[in-house]
Amino acid sequence: MGQSADHLTSNQAQVLRHLRAANAPMTAYQLLGRMQNDRGAVAPPTVYRALKGLEEAGLIRRIETLRAWAPVAAIRPGVVVICDDCGTVRGVEAPSLLESLHQRLAAEGFAEARQTIEVHGRCGDCAEDRA
Amino acid sequence: MGQSADHLTSNQAQVLRHLRAANAPMTAYQLLGRMQNDRGAVAPPTVYRALKGLEEAGLIRRIETLRAWAPVAAIRPGVVVICDDCGTVRGVEAPSLLESLHQRLAAEGFAEARQTIEVHGRCGDCAEDRA
DNA sequence: GAGATATACGTTATAGTATAACATAGCGCA
DNA sequence: TGCGCTATGTTATACTATAACGTATATCTC
């Protein structure tokens, strides 16, 4: 069930810990490798089930454009901003923007259920590094 | 090379024809199946190379949230709107929306390079069908 | 026309991402 | 105690995508 954030299973906690320790999204199989380092035999469903639970709890998101997972609090609706230089990902709230999109689509009769908005580019820190 | 739209190879034309004949995005392996029906032996790289060329020519897009491909003219920047009932996909221009997002991020020092914006929901036609 | 270069294509193999299906263990509680 | 629920383990497989190498063909240049 879509569990709330007040309790994590140990697999979920372990996955979340690895995601938070990384400074960029991790693929499911990268996580699998970490867990195998930690514990020995672990199979893909273990990782995918933990990811599913964490996503439902609003603690992580799949970054569709990277096929990877990040501990971005599910500001949902929200925008994910990804630096292609350093790999960092962060969530950005943009309520007015999303409201205007919503109204735009509603006017055409489209009932919006969810959006995925991912922006790629270069963050301020990386721009400075190359200045 | 990022070829322009003025010439398609025969593989590209064949893939584009199938995508246009469908009323919903198709996965690469669905396309592969169609091409095998048409011609016999075809291997995945044939399909993926055609998809890459068509994408570079701005004739199709990968729908990230569906892991599938659609003949959506690459209004880029633009918004892709997907009906989860009937599967149809269309591109929507939203320049003012994207401009405000751009400025919002620029103000934080983020140099935006490309966005992926996909909205899921139910289109007007499908809403009527259930009315 | 021979050779050089470039593009598309074919072919084989493999990498990478995700889930189905079934079995087991532990917990809360009627 | 026995039932139902959740989490987990385990095996196998499905689905998505690309690497690497060889061949054919067209074009250009000398």
mmCIF file of C-alpha atoms (C1' of nucleotides) in Angstrom:
data_model
loop_
_atom_site.group_PDB
_atom_site.id
_atom_site.type_symbol
_atom_site.label_atom_id
_atom_site.label_comp_id
_atom_site.label_asym_id
_atom_site.label_seq_id
_atom_site.Cartn_x
_atom_site.Cartn_y
_atom_site.Cartn_z
ATOM 1 C CA MET A 1 0.000 0.000 0.000
ATOM 2 C CA GLY A 2 1.016 3.558 -0.428
ATOM 3 C CA GLN A 3 2.638 3.777 2.894
ATOM 4 C CA SER A 4 3.250 7.059 4.620
ATOM 5 C CA ALA A 5 6.652 8.394 5.453
ATOM 6 C CA ASP A 6 6.520 7.566 9.146
ATOM 7 C CA HIS A 7 8.026 4.145 8.841
ATOM 8 C CA LEU A 8 10.494 2.673 6.440
ATOM 9 C CA THR A 9 11.410 -0.957 6.110
ATOM 10 C CA SER A 10 15.063 -1.765 6.429
ATOM 11 C CA ASN A 11 15.439 -2.231 2.699
ATOM 12 C CA GLN A 12 13.839 1.114 2.089
ATOM 13 C CA ALA A 13 16.036 2.787 4.667
ATOM 14 C CA GLN A 14 19.116 1.270 3.149
ATOM 15 C CA VAL A 15 18.209 2.406 -0.354
ATOM 16 C CA LEU A 16 17.343 5.864 0.864
ATOM 17 C CA ARG A 17 20.632 6.122 2.726
ATOM 18 C CA HIS A 18 22.580 5.325 -0.417
ATOM 19 C CA LEU A 19 20.586 7.779 -2.467
ATOM 20 C CA ARG A 20 21.125 10.523 0.053
ATOM 21 C CA ALA A 21 24.836 9.778 0.289
ATOM 22 C CA ALA A 22 25.206 10.184 -3.458
ATOM 23 C CA ASN A 23 25.324 13.627 -4.989
ATOM 24 C CA ALA A 24 23.598 12.523 -8.143
ATOM 25 C CA PRO A 25 20.810 10.158 -9.104
ATOM 26 C CA MET A 26 21.634 6.469 -9.001
ATOM 27 C CA THR A 27 20.359 3.742 -11.258
ATOM 28 C CA ALA A 28 18.591 0.778 -9.733
ATOM 29 C CA TYR A 29 21.535 -1.436 -10.562
ATOM 30 C CA GLN A 30 24.012 0.925 -8.960
ATOM 31 C CA LEU A 31 21.916 0.661 -5.833
ATOM 32 C CA LEU A 32 21.835 -3.075 -6.233
ATOM 33 C CA GLY A 33 25.627 -3.118 -6.329
ATOM 34 C CA ARG A 34 25.861 -1.065 -3.141
ATOM 35 C CA MET A 35 23.461 -3.333 -1.348
ATOM 36 C CA GLN A 36 25.374 -6.377 -2.475
ATOM 37 C CA ASN A 37 28.522 -4.798 -1.076
ATOM 38 C CA ASP A 38 26.714 -4.222 2.188
ATOM 39 C CA ARG A 39 25.000 -7.536 2.552
ATOM 40 C CA GLY A 40 25.954 -10.131 -0.021
ATOM 41 C CA ALA A 41 23.227 -11.609 -2.162
ATOM 42 C CA VAL A 42 20.523 -9.165 -3.136
ATOM 43 C CA ALA A 43 18.306 -9.463 -6.191
ATOM 44 C CA PRO A 44 16.751 -6.730 -8.344
ATOM 45 C CA PRO A 45 13.210 -7.029 -6.976
ATOM 46 C CA THR A 46 14.508 -6.104 -3.545
ATOM 47 C CA VAL A 47 15.767 -2.816 -4.903
ATOM 48 C CA TYR A 48 12.768 -2.124 -7.072
ATOM 49 C CA ARG A 49 10.355 -2.827 -4.257
ATOM 50 C CA ALA A 50 12.197 -0.466 -1.972
ATOM 51 C CA LEU A 51 12.222 2.195 -4.678
ATOM 52 C CA LYS A 52 8.508 1.783 -5.200
ATOM 53 C CA GLY A 53 7.787 2.187 -1.510
ATOM 54 C CA LEU A 54 9.988 5.241 -1.211
ATOM 55 C CA GLU A 55 8.409 6.807 -4.247
ATOM 56 C CA GLU A 56 4.934 6.203 -2.872
ATOM 57 C CA ALA A 57 6.042 7.712 0.408
ATOM 58 C CA GLY A 58 7.100 10.821 -1.477
ATOM 59 C CA LEU A 59 10.760 10.538 -0.581
ATOM 60 C CA ILE A 60 12.285 9.891 -3.954
ATOM 61 C CA ARG A 61 11.498 10.271 -7.602
ATOM 62 C CA ARG A 62 12.501 8.491 -10.749
ATOM 63 C CA ILE A 63 14.279 10.907 -13.041
ATOM 64 C CA GLU A 64 12.781 9.813 -16.308
ATOM 65 C CA THR A 65 15.322 11.455 -18.538
ATOM 66 C CA LEU A 66 18.164 9.693 -16.719
ATOM 67 C CA ARG A 67 16.467 6.373 -15.980
ATOM 68 C CA ALA A 68 17.706 6.867 -12.448
ATOM 69 C CA TRP A 69 16.469 7.634 -8.966
ATOM 70 C CA ALA A 70 16.998 10.649 -6.741
ATOM 71 C CA PRO A 71 16.043 11.581 -3.170
ATOM 72 C CA VAL A 72 14.059 14.556 -4.349
ATOM 73 C CA ALA A 73 11.194 15.280 -2.036
ATOM 74 C CA ALA A 74 8.133 14.759 -4.102
ATOM 75 C CA ILE A 75 7.024 18.285 -4.510
ATOM 76 C CA ARG A 76 4.364 16.977 -6.716
ATOM 77 C CA PRO A 77 3.525 18.903 -8.845
ATOM 78 C CA GLY A 78 7.017 20.253 -9.149
ATOM 79 C CA VAL A 79 9.974 20.738 -11.379
ATOM 80 C CA VAL A 80 13.182 18.758 -11.271
ATOM 81 C CA VAL A 81 16.311 20.635 -12.225
ATOM 82 C CA ILE A 82 19.323 18.597 -13.280
ATOM 83 C CA CYS A 83 22.861 19.861 -13.797
ATOM 84 C CA ASP A 84 24.427 17.879 -16.629
ATOM 85 C CA ASP A 85 27.903 18.866 -15.438
ATOM 86 C CA CYS A 86 27.924 17.839 -11.803
ATOM 87 C CA GLY A 87 24.884 15.605 -11.875
ATOM 88 C CA THR A 88 23.096 17.225 -8.975
ATOM 89 C CA VAL A 89 19.348 17.231 -8.959
ATOM 90 C CA ARG A 90 16.984 19.365 -7.003
ATOM 91 C CA GLY A 91 13.295 19.980 -6.797
ATOM 92 C CA VAL A 92 11.878 23.393 -7.452
ATOM 93 C CA GLU A 93 8.444 24.543 -6.530
ATOM 94 C CA ALA A 94 6.672 26.425 -9.233
ATOM 95 C CA PRO A 95 3.048 26.575 -8.264
ATOM 96 C CA SER A 96 2.063 29.502 -10.422
ATOM 97 C CA LEU A 97 3.692 27.991 -13.430
ATOM 98 C CA LEU A 98 1.938 24.722 -12.921
ATOM 99 C CA GLU A 99 -1.338 26.425 -12.258
ATOM 100 C CA SER A 100 -1.151 28.254 -15.549
ATOM 101 C CA LEU A 101 -0.349 25.032 -17.359
ATOM 102 C CA HIS A 102 -3.251 23.382 -15.618
ATOM 103 C CA GLN A 103 -5.659 26.083 -16.674
ATOM 104 C CA ARG A 104 -4.350 26.102 -20.175
ATOM 105 C CA LEU A 105 -5.070 22.392 -20.517
ATOM 106 C CA ALA A 106 -8.361 22.522 -18.636
ATOM 107 C CA ALA A 107 -9.551 25.098 -21.150
ATOM 108 C CA GLU A 108 -9.036 22.491 -23.845
ATOM 109 C CA GLY A 109 -10.964 19.900 -21.901
ATOM 110 C CA PHE A 110 -7.929 17.986 -20.758
ATOM 111 C CA ALA A 111 -8.097 16.745 -17.171
ATOM 112 C CA GLU A 112 -4.542 16.713 -15.953
ATOM 113 C CA ALA A 113 -3.555 14.005 -13.530
ATOM 114 C CA ARG A 114 0.191 14.343 -13.192
ATOM 115 C CA GLN A 115 3.122 16.019 -14.816
ATOM 116 C CA THR A 116 6.749 15.211 -15.242
ATOM 117 C CA ILE A 117 8.889 18.280 -15.704
ATOM 118 C CA GLU A 118 12.620 17.839 -15.940
ATOM 119 C CA VAL A 119 14.977 20.619 -16.879
ATOM 120 C CA HIS A 120 18.559 19.948 -17.905
ATOM 121 C CA GLY A 121 21.345 22.492 -18.035
ATOM 122 C CA ARG A 122 24.214 23.791 -15.998
ATOM 123 C CA CYS A 123 23.945 24.952 -12.440
ATOM 124 C CA GLY A 124 25.417 28.168 -11.103
ATOM 125 C CA ASP A 125 28.280 26.438 -9.339
ATOM 126 C CA CYS A 126 29.431 24.656 -12.452
ATOM 127 C CA ALA A 127 29.125 27.824 -14.519
ATOM 128 C CA GLU A 128 31.445 29.572 -12.039
ATOM 129 C CA ASP A 129 33.942 26.756 -12.223
ATOM 130 C CA ARG A 130 34.323 27.380 -15.920
ATOM 131 C CA ALA A 131 34.212 31.142 -15.789
ATOM 132 C CA MET B 1 24.788 13.881 -38.312
ATOM 133 C CA GLY B 2 21.750 15.768 -37.320
ATOM 134 C CA GLN B 3 20.173 15.453 -40.673
ATOM 135 C CA SER B 4 17.487 17.813 -41.821
ATOM 136 C CA ALA B 5 13.961 16.767 -42.606
ATOM 137 C CA ASP B 6 14.307 16.982 -46.358
ATOM 138 C CA HIS B 7 15.400 13.416 -46.864
ATOM 139 C CA LEU B 8 14.650 10.255 -45.012
ATOM 140 C CA THR B 9 16.295 6.930 -45.508
ATOM 141 C CA SER B 10 13.987 4.054 -46.261
ATOM 142 C CA ASN B 11 14.289 2.704 -42.741
ATOM 143 C CA GLN B 12 13.410 6.077 -41.346
ATOM 144 C CA ALA B 13 10.444 6.444 -43.670
ATOM 145 C CA GLN B 14 9.186 3.027 -42.711
ATOM 146 C CA VAL B 15 9.441 3.734 -38.997
ATOM 147 C CA LEU B 16 7.794 7.110 -39.402
ATOM 148 C CA ARG B 17 4.963 5.576 -41.392
ATOM 149 C CA HIS B 18 4.242 3.083 -38.626
ATOM 150 C CA LEU B 19 4.352 5.762 -35.960
ATOM 151 C CA ARG B 20 1.988 7.962 -37.903
ATOM 152 C CA ALA B 21 -0.397 5.091 -38.539
ATOM 153 C CA ALA B 22 -0.622 4.367 -34.829
ATOM 154 C CA ASN B 23 -2.798 6.499 -32.610
ATOM 155 C CA ALA B 24 -0.515 6.155 -29.637
ATOM 156 C CA PRO B 25 3.213 6.010 -29.009
ATOM 157 C CA MET B 26 4.945 2.781 -29.937
ATOM 158 C CA THR B 27 7.848 1.122 -28.225
ATOM 159 C CA ALA B 28 10.960 0.380 -30.202
ATOM 160 C CA TYR B 29 10.206 -3.307 -30.082
ATOM 161 C CA GLN B 30 6.655 -2.827 -31.310
ATOM 162 C CA LEU B 31 8.171 -1.040 -34.268
ATOM 163 C CA LEU B 32 10.653 -3.843 -34.664
ATOM 164 C CA GLY B 33 7.775 -6.328 -34.837
ATOM 165 C CA ARG B 34 6.030 -4.313 -37.527
ATOM 166 C CA MET B 35 9.167 -4.077 -39.574
ATOM 167 C CA GLN B 36 9.739 -7.791 -39.275
ATOM 168 C CA ASN B 37 6.210 -8.350 -40.518
ATOM 169 C CA ASP B 38 6.954 -6.109 -43.459
ATOM 170 C CA ARG B 39 10.356 -7.386 -44.383
ATOM 171 C CA GLY B 40 11.492 -10.445 -42.463
ATOM 172 C CA ALA B 41 14.709 -10.241 -40.512
ATOM 173 C CA VAL B 42 15.296 -6.892 -38.854
ATOM 174 C CA ALA B 43 17.430 -6.311 -35.769
ATOM 175 C CA PRO B 44 17.045 -3.737 -32.989
ATOM 176 C CA PRO B 45 19.841 -1.422 -34.150
ATOM 177 C CA THR B 46 17.973 -0.867 -37.397
ATOM 178 C CA VAL B 47 15.023 0.495 -35.474
ATOM 179 C CA TYR B 48 17.056 2.504 -33.003
ATOM 180 C CA ARG B 49 19.129 4.083 -35.740
ATOM 181 C CA ALA B 50 16.008 5.128 -37.587
ATOM 182 C CA LEU B 51 14.510 6.532 -34.388
ATOM 183 C CA LYS B 52 17.666 8.505 -33.697
ATOM 184 C CA GLY B 53 17.652 10.019 -37.161
ATOM 185 C CA LEU B 54 13.995 10.930 -36.982
ATOM 186 C CA GLU B 55 14.444 12.478 -33.581
ATOM 187 C CA GLU B 56 17.376 14.541 -34.798
ATOM 188 C CA ALA B 57 15.292 15.630 -37.757
ATOM 189 C CA GLY B 58 12.660 16.863 -35.323
ATOM 190 C CA LEU B 59 9.963 14.501 -36.549
ATOM 191 C CA ILE B 60 9.469 12.337 -33.501
ATOM 192 C CA ARG B 61 10.116 12.382 -29.779
ATOM 193 C CA ARG B 62 10.756 9.783 -27.171
ATOM 194 C CA ILE B 63 8.009 9.952 -24.551
ATOM 195 C CA GLU B 64 10.137 9.427 -21.479
ATOM 196 C CA THR B 65 7.315 8.540 -19.150
ATOM 197 C CA LEU B 66 6.147 5.794 -21.506
ATOM 198 C CA ARG B 67 9.513 4.610 -22.807
ATOM 199 C CA ALA B 68 7.951 4.894 -26.218
ATOM 200 C CA TRP B 69 8.128 6.981 -29.358
ATOM 201 C CA ALA B 70 5.616 9.305 -30.937
ATOM 202 C CA PRO B 71 5.470 11.351 -34.146
ATOM 203 C CA VAL B 72 5.176 14.575 -32.230
ATOM 204 C CA ALA B 73 6.714 17.442 -34.093
ATOM 205 C CA ALA B 74 9.549 18.594 -31.956
ATOM 206 C CA ILE B 75 8.154 21.809 -30.716
ATOM 207 C CA ARG B 76 11.143 22.117 -28.580
ATOM 208 C CA PRO B 77 10.678 23.689 -26.077
ATOM 209 C CA GLY B 78 7.190 22.356 -25.762
ATOM 210 C CA VAL B 79 4.827 20.313 -23.729
ATOM 211 C CA VAL B 80 3.667 16.806 -24.512
ATOM 212 C CA VAL B 81 0.144 15.956 -23.422
ATOM 213 C CA ILE B 82 -0.747 12.301 -23.051
ATOM 214 C CA CYS B 83 -4.208 10.818 -22.536
ATOM 215 C CA ASP B 84 -3.896 7.777 -20.316
ATOM 216 C CA ASP B 85 -7.253 6.482 -21.526
ATOM 217 C CA CYS B 86 -6.936 6.475 -25.293
ATOM 218 C CA GLY B 87 -3.167 6.808 -25.474
ATOM 219 C CA THR B 88 -3.079 9.761 -27.805
ATOM 220 C CA VAL B 89 -0.239 12.189 -27.541
ATOM 221 C CA ARG B 90 0.042 15.691 -28.819
ATOM 222 C CA GLY B 91 2.443 18.549 -28.610
ATOM 223 C CA VAL B 92 1.376 21.837 -27.129
ATOM 224 C CA GLU B 93 3.164 25.103 -27.493
ATOM 225 C CA ALA B 94 3.504 27.043 -24.314
ATOM 226 C CA PRO B 95 6.079 29.712 -24.923
ATOM 227 C CA SER B 96 5.078 32.044 -22.126
ATOM 228 C CA LEU B 97 5.072 29.234 -19.647
ATOM 229 C CA LEU B 98 8.486 28.100 -20.702
ATOM 230 C CA GLU B 99 9.792 31.600 -20.724
ATOM 231 C CA SER B 100 8.732 32.133 -17.146
ATOM 232 C CA LEU B 101 10.359 28.870 -16.142
ATOM 233 C CA HIS B 102 13.484 29.910 -17.964
ATOM 234 C CA GLN B 103 13.654 33.222 -16.165
ATOM 235 C CA ARG B 104 12.920 31.649 -12.861
ATOM 236 C CA LEU B 105 15.901 29.328 -13.259
ATOM 237 C CA ALA B 106 18.161 31.944 -14.785
ATOM 238 C CA ALA B 107 17.598 34.058 -11.686
ATOM 239 C CA GLU B 108 19.106 31.237 -9.665
ATOM 240 C CA GLY B 109 22.080 31.004 -11.964
ATOM 241 C CA PHE B 110 20.943 27.895 -13.745
ATOM 242 C CA ALA B 111 21.587 27.854 -17.477
ATOM 243 C CA GLU B 112 18.826 25.800 -18.946
ATOM 244 C CA ALA B 113 19.626 23.674 -21.972
ATOM 245 C CA ARG B 114 16.549 21.567 -22.541
ATOM 246 C CA GLN B 115 13.366 20.559 -20.831
ATOM 247 C CA THR B 116 11.157 17.529 -20.890
ATOM 248 C CA ILE B 117 7.591 18.294 -19.952
ATOM 249 C CA GLU B 118 5.048 15.518 -20.117
ATOM 250 C CA VAL B 119 1.540 15.844 -18.784
ATOM 251 C CA HIS B 120 -0.676 12.813 -18.206
ATOM 252 C CA GLY B 121 -4.414 12.844 -17.742
ATOM 253 C CA ARG B 122 -7.601 12.360 -19.666
ATOM 254 C CA CYS B 123 -8.435 14.154 -22.862
ATOM 255 C CA GLY B 124 -11.745 15.824 -23.576
ATOM 256 C CA ASP B 125 -12.951 13.076 -25.878
ATOM 257 C CA CYS B 126 -12.396 10.383 -23.300
ATOM 258 C CA ALA B 127 -14.041 12.452 -20.590
ATOM 259 C CA GLU B 128 -17.130 12.749 -22.792
ATOM 260 C CA ASP B 129 -17.220 9.031 -23.432
ATOM 261 C CA ARG B 130 -17.588 8.451 -19.736
ATOM 262 C CA ALA B 131 -19.957 11.282 -19.051
ATOM 263 C "C1'" DG C 1 39.096 4.762 -63.517
ATOM 264 C "C1'" DA C 2 41.564 3.832 -58.716
ATOM 265 C "C1'" DG C 3 41.579 5.089 -54.325
ATOM 266 C "C1'" DA C 4 39.765 7.878 -50.290
ATOM 267 C "C1'" DT C 5 36.046 9.203 -47.569
ATOM 268 C "C1'" DA C 6 31.469 9.194 -45.753
ATOM 269 C "C1'" DT C 7 26.901 7.329 -44.814
ATOM 270 C "C1'" DA C 8 23.688 3.808 -44.258
ATOM 271 C "C1'" DC C 9 22.826 -0.707 -43.383
ATOM 272 C "C1'" DG C 10 23.262 -5.582 -41.714
ATOM 273 C "C1'" DT C 11 24.508 -8.749 -38.090
ATOM 274 C "C1'" DT C 12 25.927 -10.669 -33.754
ATOM 275 C "C1'" DA C 13 26.352 -10.105 -29.231
ATOM 276 C "C1'" DT C 14 25.651 -7.992 -24.967
ATOM 277 C "C1'" DA C 15 24.541 -4.291 -21.669
ATOM 278 C "C1'" DG C 16 21.159 -2.180 -18.926
ATOM 279 C "C1'" DT C 17 16.341 -1.650 -16.878
ATOM 280 C "C1'" DA C 18 12.290 -3.784 -14.825
ATOM 281 C "C1'" DT C 19 8.826 -7.141 -13.396
ATOM 282 C "C1'" DA C 20 6.230 -11.802 -12.992
ATOM 283 C "C1'" DA C 21 5.547 -15.538 -10.204
ATOM 284 C "C1'" DC C 22 6.032 -18.283 -6.413
ATOM 285 C "C1'" DA C 23 7.878 -19.396 -1.687
ATOM 286 C "C1'" DT C 24 8.832 -18.164 3.169
ATOM 287 C "C1'" DA C 25 8.937 -15.723 7.472
ATOM 288 C "C1'" DG C 26 7.115 -12.787 10.978
ATOM 289 C "C1'" DC C 27 3.598 -10.045 13.116
ATOM 290 C "C1'" DG C 28 -1.001 -8.708 15.016
ATOM 291 C "C1'" DC C 29 -5.013 -10.281 16.360
ATOM 292 C "C1'" DA C 30 -9.780 -12.695 16.297
ATOM 293 C "C1'" DT D 1 -3.992 -21.611 17.393
ATOM 294 C "C1'" DG D 2 -4.901 -20.240 13.135
ATOM 295 C "C1'" DC D 3 -5.879 -16.478 9.868
ATOM 296 C "C1'" DG D 4 -4.648 -12.500 7.168
ATOM 297 C "C1'" DC D 5 -1.370 -9.115 6.188
ATOM 298 C "C1'" DT D 6 3.139 -7.194 4.929
ATOM 299 C "C1'" DA D 7 7.719 -7.664 3.855
ATOM 300 C "C1'" DT D 8 11.170 -10.385 2.030
ATOM 301 C "C1'" DG D 9 13.684 -13.841 -0.621
ATOM 302 C "C1'" DT D 10 14.486 -16.277 -4.962
ATOM 303 C "C1'" DT D 11 14.370 -17.685 -9.717
ATOM 304 C "C1'" DA D 12 13.453 -16.650 -14.029
ATOM 305 C "C1'" DT D 13 12.333 -13.744 -17.674
ATOM 306 C "C1'" DA D 14 10.702 -9.651 -20.180
ATOM 307 C "C1'" DC D 15 11.718 -5.339 -21.989
ATOM 308 C "C1'" DT D 16 14.822 -1.425 -23.601
ATOM 309 C "C1'" DA D 17 19.082 0.016 -25.744
ATOM 310 C "C1'" DT D 18 23.779 0.019 -27.565
ATOM 311 C "C1'" DA D 19 28.678 -1.737 -28.748
ATOM 312 C "C1'" DA D 20 31.381 -3.466 -32.204
ATOM 313 C "C1'" DC D 21 32.425 -5.030 -36.492
ATOM 314 C "C1'" DG D 22 31.699 -5.910 -41.415
ATOM 315 C "C1'" DT D 23 29.697 -4.657 -46.038
ATOM 316 C "C1'" DA D 24 27.566 -1.944 -49.710
ATOM 317 C "C1'" DT D 25 27.047 2.181 -52.039
ATOM 318 C "C1'" DA D 26 27.627 6.923 -53.387
ATOM 319 C "C1'" DT D 27 30.525 10.853 -54.083
ATOM 320 C "C1'" DC D 28 34.674 13.288 -54.641
ATOM 321 C "C1'" DT D 29 39.316 13.851 -56.143
ATOM 322 C "C1'" DC D 30 43.171 13.072 -58.504
#
